[in-house]
Short mmCIF file of C-alpha atoms in Angstrom, two decimals:
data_model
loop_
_atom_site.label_atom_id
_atom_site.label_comp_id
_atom_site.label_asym_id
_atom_site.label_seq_id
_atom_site.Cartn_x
_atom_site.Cartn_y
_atom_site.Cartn_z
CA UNK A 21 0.00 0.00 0.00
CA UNK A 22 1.68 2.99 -0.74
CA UNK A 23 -0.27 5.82 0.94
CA UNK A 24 0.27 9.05 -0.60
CA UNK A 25 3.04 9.55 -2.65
CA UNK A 26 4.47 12.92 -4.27
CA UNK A 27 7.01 13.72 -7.03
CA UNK A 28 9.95 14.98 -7.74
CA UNK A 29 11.42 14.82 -4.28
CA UNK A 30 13.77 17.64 -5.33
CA UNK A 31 13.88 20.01 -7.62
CA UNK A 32 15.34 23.14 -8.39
CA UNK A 33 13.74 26.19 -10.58
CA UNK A 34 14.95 29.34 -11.82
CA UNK A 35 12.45 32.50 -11.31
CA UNK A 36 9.76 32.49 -13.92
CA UNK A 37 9.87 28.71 -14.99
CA UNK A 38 6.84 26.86 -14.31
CA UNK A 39 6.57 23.41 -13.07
CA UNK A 40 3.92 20.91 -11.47
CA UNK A 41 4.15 19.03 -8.06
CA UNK A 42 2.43 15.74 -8.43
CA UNK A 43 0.62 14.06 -5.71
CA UNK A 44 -1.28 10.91 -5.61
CA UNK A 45 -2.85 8.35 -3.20
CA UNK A 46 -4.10 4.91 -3.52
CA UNK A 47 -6.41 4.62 -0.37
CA UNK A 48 -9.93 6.43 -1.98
CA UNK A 49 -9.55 9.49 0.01
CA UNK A 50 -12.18 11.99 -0.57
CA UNK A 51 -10.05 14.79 0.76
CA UNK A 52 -6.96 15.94 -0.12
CA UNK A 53 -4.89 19.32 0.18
CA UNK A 54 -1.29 20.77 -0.16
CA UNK A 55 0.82 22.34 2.38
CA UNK A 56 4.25 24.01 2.35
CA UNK A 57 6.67 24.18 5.36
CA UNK A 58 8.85 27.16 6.14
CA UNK A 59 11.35 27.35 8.76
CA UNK A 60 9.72 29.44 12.23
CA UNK A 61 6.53 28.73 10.21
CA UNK A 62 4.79 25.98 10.32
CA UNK A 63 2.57 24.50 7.67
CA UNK A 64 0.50 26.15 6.30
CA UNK A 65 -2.40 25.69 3.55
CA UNK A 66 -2.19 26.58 -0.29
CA UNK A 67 -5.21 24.69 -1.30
CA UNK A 68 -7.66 21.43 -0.43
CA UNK A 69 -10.17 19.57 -2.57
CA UNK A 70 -13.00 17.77 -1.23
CA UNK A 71 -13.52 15.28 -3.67
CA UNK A 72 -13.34 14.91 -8.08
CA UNK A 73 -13.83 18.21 -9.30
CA UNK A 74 -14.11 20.38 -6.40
CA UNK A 75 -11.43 22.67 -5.34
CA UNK A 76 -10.79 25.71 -2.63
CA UNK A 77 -8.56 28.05 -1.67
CA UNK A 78 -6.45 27.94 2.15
CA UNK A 79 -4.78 30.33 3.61
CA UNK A 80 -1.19 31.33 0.87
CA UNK A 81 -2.78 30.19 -2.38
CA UNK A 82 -1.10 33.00 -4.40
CA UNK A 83 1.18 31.49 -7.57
CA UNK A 84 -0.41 28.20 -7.22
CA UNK A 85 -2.99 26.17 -8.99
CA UNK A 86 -4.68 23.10 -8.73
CA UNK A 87 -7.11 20.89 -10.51
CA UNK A 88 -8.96 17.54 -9.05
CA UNK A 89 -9.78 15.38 -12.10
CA UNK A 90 -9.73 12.51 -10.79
CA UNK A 91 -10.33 10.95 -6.79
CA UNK A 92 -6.24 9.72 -6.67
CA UNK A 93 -4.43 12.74 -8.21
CA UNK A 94 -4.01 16.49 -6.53
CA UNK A 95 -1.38 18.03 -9.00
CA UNK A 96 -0.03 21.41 -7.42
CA UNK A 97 0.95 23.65 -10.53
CA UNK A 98 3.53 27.05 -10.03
CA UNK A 99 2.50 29.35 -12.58
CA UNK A 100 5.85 31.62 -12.55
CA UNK A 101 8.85 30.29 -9.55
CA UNK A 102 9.52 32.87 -7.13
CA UNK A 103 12.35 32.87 -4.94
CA UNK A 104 9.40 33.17 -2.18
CA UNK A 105 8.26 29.96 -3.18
CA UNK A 106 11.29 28.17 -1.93
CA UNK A 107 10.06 25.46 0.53
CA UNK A 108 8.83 21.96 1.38
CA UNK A 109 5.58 21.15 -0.03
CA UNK A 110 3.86 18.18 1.39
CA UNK A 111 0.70 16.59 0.07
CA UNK A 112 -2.40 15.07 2.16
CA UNK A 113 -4.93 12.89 1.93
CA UNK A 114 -7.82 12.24 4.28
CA UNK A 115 -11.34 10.03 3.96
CA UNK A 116 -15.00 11.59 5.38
CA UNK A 117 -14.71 8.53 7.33
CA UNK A 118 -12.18 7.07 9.64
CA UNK A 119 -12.48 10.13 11.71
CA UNK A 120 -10.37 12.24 8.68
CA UNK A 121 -6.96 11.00 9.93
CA UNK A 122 -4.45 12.70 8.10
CA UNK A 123 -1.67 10.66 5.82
CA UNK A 124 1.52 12.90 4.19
CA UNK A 125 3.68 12.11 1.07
CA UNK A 126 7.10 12.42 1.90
CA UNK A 127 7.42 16.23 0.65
CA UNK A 128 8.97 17.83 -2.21
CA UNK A 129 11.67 20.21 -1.31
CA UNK A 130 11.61 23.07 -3.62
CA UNK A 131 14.41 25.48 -4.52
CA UNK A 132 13.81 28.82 -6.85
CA UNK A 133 17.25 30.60 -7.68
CA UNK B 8 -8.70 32.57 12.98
CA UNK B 9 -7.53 29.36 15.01
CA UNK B 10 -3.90 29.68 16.22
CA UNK B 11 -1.84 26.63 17.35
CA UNK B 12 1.36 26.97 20.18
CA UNK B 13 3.62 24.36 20.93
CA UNK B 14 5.76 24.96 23.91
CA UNK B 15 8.52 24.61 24.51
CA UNK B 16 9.91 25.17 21.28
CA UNK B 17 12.94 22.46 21.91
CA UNK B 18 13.61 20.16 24.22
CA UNK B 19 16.31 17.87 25.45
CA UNK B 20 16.55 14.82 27.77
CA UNK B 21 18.21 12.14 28.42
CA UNK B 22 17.50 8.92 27.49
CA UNK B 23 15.16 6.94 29.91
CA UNK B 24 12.79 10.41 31.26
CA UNK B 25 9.22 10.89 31.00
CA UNK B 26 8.12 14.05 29.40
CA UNK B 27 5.42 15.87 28.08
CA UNK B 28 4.91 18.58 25.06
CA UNK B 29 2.45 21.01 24.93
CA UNK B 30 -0.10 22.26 22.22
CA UNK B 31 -3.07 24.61 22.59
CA UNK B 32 -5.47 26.65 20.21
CA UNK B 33 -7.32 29.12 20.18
CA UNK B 34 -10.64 28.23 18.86
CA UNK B 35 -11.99 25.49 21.01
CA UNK B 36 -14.76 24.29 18.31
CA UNK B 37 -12.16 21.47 16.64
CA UNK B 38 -13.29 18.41 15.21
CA UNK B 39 -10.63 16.54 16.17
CA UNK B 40 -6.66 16.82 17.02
CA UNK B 41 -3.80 15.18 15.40
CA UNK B 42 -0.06 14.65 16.61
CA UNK B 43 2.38 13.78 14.01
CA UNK B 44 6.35 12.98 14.02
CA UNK B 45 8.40 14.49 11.48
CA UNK B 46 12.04 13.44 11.13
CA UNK B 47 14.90 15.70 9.53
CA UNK B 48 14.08 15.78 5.59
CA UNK B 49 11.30 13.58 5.79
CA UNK B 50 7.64 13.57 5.53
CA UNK B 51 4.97 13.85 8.73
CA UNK B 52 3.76 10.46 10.38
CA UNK B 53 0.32 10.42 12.65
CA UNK B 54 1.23 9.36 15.74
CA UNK B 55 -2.13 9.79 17.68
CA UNK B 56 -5.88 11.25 16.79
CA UNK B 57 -7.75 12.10 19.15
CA UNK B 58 -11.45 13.24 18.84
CA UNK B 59 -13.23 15.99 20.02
CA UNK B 60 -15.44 13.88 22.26
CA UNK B 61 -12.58 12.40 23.36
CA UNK B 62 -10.55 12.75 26.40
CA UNK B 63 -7.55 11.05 25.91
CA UNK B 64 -5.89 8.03 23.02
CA UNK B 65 -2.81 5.64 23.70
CA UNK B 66 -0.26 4.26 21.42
CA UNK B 67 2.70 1.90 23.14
CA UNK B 68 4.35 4.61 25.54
CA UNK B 69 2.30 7.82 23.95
CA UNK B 70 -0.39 8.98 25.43
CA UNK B 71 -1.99 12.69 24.40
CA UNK B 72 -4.84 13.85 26.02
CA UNK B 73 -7.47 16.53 25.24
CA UNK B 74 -9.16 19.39 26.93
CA UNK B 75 -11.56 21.27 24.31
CA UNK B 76 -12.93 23.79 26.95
CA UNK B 77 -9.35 24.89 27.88
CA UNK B 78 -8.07 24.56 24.43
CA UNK B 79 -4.82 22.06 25.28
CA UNK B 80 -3.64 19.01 24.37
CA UNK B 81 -0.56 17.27 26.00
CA UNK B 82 1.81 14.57 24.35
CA UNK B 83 3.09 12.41 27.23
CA UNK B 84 6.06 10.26 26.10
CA UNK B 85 6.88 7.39 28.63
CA UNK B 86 10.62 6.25 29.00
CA UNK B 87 12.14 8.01 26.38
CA UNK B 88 14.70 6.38 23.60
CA UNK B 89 17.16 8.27 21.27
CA UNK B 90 15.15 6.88 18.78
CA UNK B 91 11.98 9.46 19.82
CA UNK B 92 14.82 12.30 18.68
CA UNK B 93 12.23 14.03 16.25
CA UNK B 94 10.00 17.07 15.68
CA UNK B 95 6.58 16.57 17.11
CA UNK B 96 3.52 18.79 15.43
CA UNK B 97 0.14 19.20 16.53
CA UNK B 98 -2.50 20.05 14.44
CA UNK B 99 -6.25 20.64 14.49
CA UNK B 100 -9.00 20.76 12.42
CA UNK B 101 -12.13 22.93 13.30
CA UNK B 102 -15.48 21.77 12.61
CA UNK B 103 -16.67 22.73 9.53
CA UNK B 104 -13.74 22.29 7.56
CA UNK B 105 -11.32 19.40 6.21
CA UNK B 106 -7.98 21.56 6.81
CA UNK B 107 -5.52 21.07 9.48
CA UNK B 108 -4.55 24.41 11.20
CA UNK B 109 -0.67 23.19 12.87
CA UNK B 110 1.88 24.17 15.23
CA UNK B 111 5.24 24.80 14.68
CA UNK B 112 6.51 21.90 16.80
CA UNK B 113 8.64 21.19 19.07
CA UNK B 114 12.16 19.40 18.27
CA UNK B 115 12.95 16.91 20.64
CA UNK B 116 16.43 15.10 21.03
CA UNK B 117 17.17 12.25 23.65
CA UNK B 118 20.25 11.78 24.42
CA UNK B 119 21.92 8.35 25.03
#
């Protein structure tokens, strides 16, 4: 069972390339959402889907786009690398049942020169 | 806006001590709380749920508990091992919504 699993696990950009963060899990999870981790920060939310089709906004979803097409894939798309985007993104997947547990791919750690 | 603390910030022991981290919000009206490990370059594991009716869960020598009305949650962690050495989030998610809100952790490292 793999879980959740994202790639690339690195990958480095120059400022103004674009580039898509893949994500994708296996166990039917209705929800699923991307984070990125800053140092002193936290994680915080770019953007969540509730199911096929269905997407929001959380709380930095500025440069960023998704699309839900399908119930196993949450592709995170950066329209134009800033340096500011330089983190860790982690992807997560959770089901309306089993009292919306969390699970986390193992991150992409992103670097904008 | 829910806010999440984690105190202390870092925290070191050695190996074979009992301790005990400490998250609280803001905005008691969660849906549930989560506590996850995160080692260095690597992705966030759930070590305990707990729900919001719920007062306490238990995993091998974890054991976090919940107070809604006061807005804490405490990760005990029995007879500690160098192996624990990690970061430890907390995270919540307020009812309503299917987003985690999260601490910034605390970084724990047990000494031998």
């Amino acid at each position: 069972n793999a879980g959740v699993t994202q790639t690339p696990k690195f990958q480095v950009l120059k400022t103004g390339q674009s580039m898509t963060l893949q994500c994708a899990q296996d166990m039917n999870h209705e929800y699923m959402s991307w984070y990125r981790q800053d140092p002193g920060m936290g994680l915080r939310l770019i953007h969540y889907s509730v199911g096929a089709g269905i997407t929001d906004q959380g709380e930095v979803p500025n440069g960023y786009n998704v699309s839900r097409s399908t119930t196993e894939d949450f592709p995170l798309r950066l329209l134009s690398a800033a340096p500011s985007q330089t983190s860790v993104y982690f992807c997560a997947s959770s089901s309306r049942q089993d009292h919306t547990e969390a699970f986390f791919g193992q991150g992409t750690r992103l670097t904008v020169v | 806006k829910q806010e999440v603390t984690q105190i202390p910030a870092a925290l070191s022991v050695p190996e074979g001590e009992n301790l005990v981290l400490n998250c609280s919000f803001t905005d008691s009206a969660i849906y549930n709380l989560q506590w996850f490990r995160q080692d260095p370059g690597k992705g966030l594991t759930s070590l305990l749920l707990i729900q919001s009716s719920q007062r306490e869960q238990t995993s091998g020598r974890l054991n976090a508990s919940l107070d809604k009305s006061s807005g804490r949650s405490t990760l005990y962690i029995a007879a500690s091992q160098p192996g624990d050495s990690a970061t430890y989030l907390c995270a919540v998610m307020n009812t309503g919504f299917q987003k985690l809100v999260f601490g910034t952790g605390t970084r724990l490292l047990v000494s031998p």
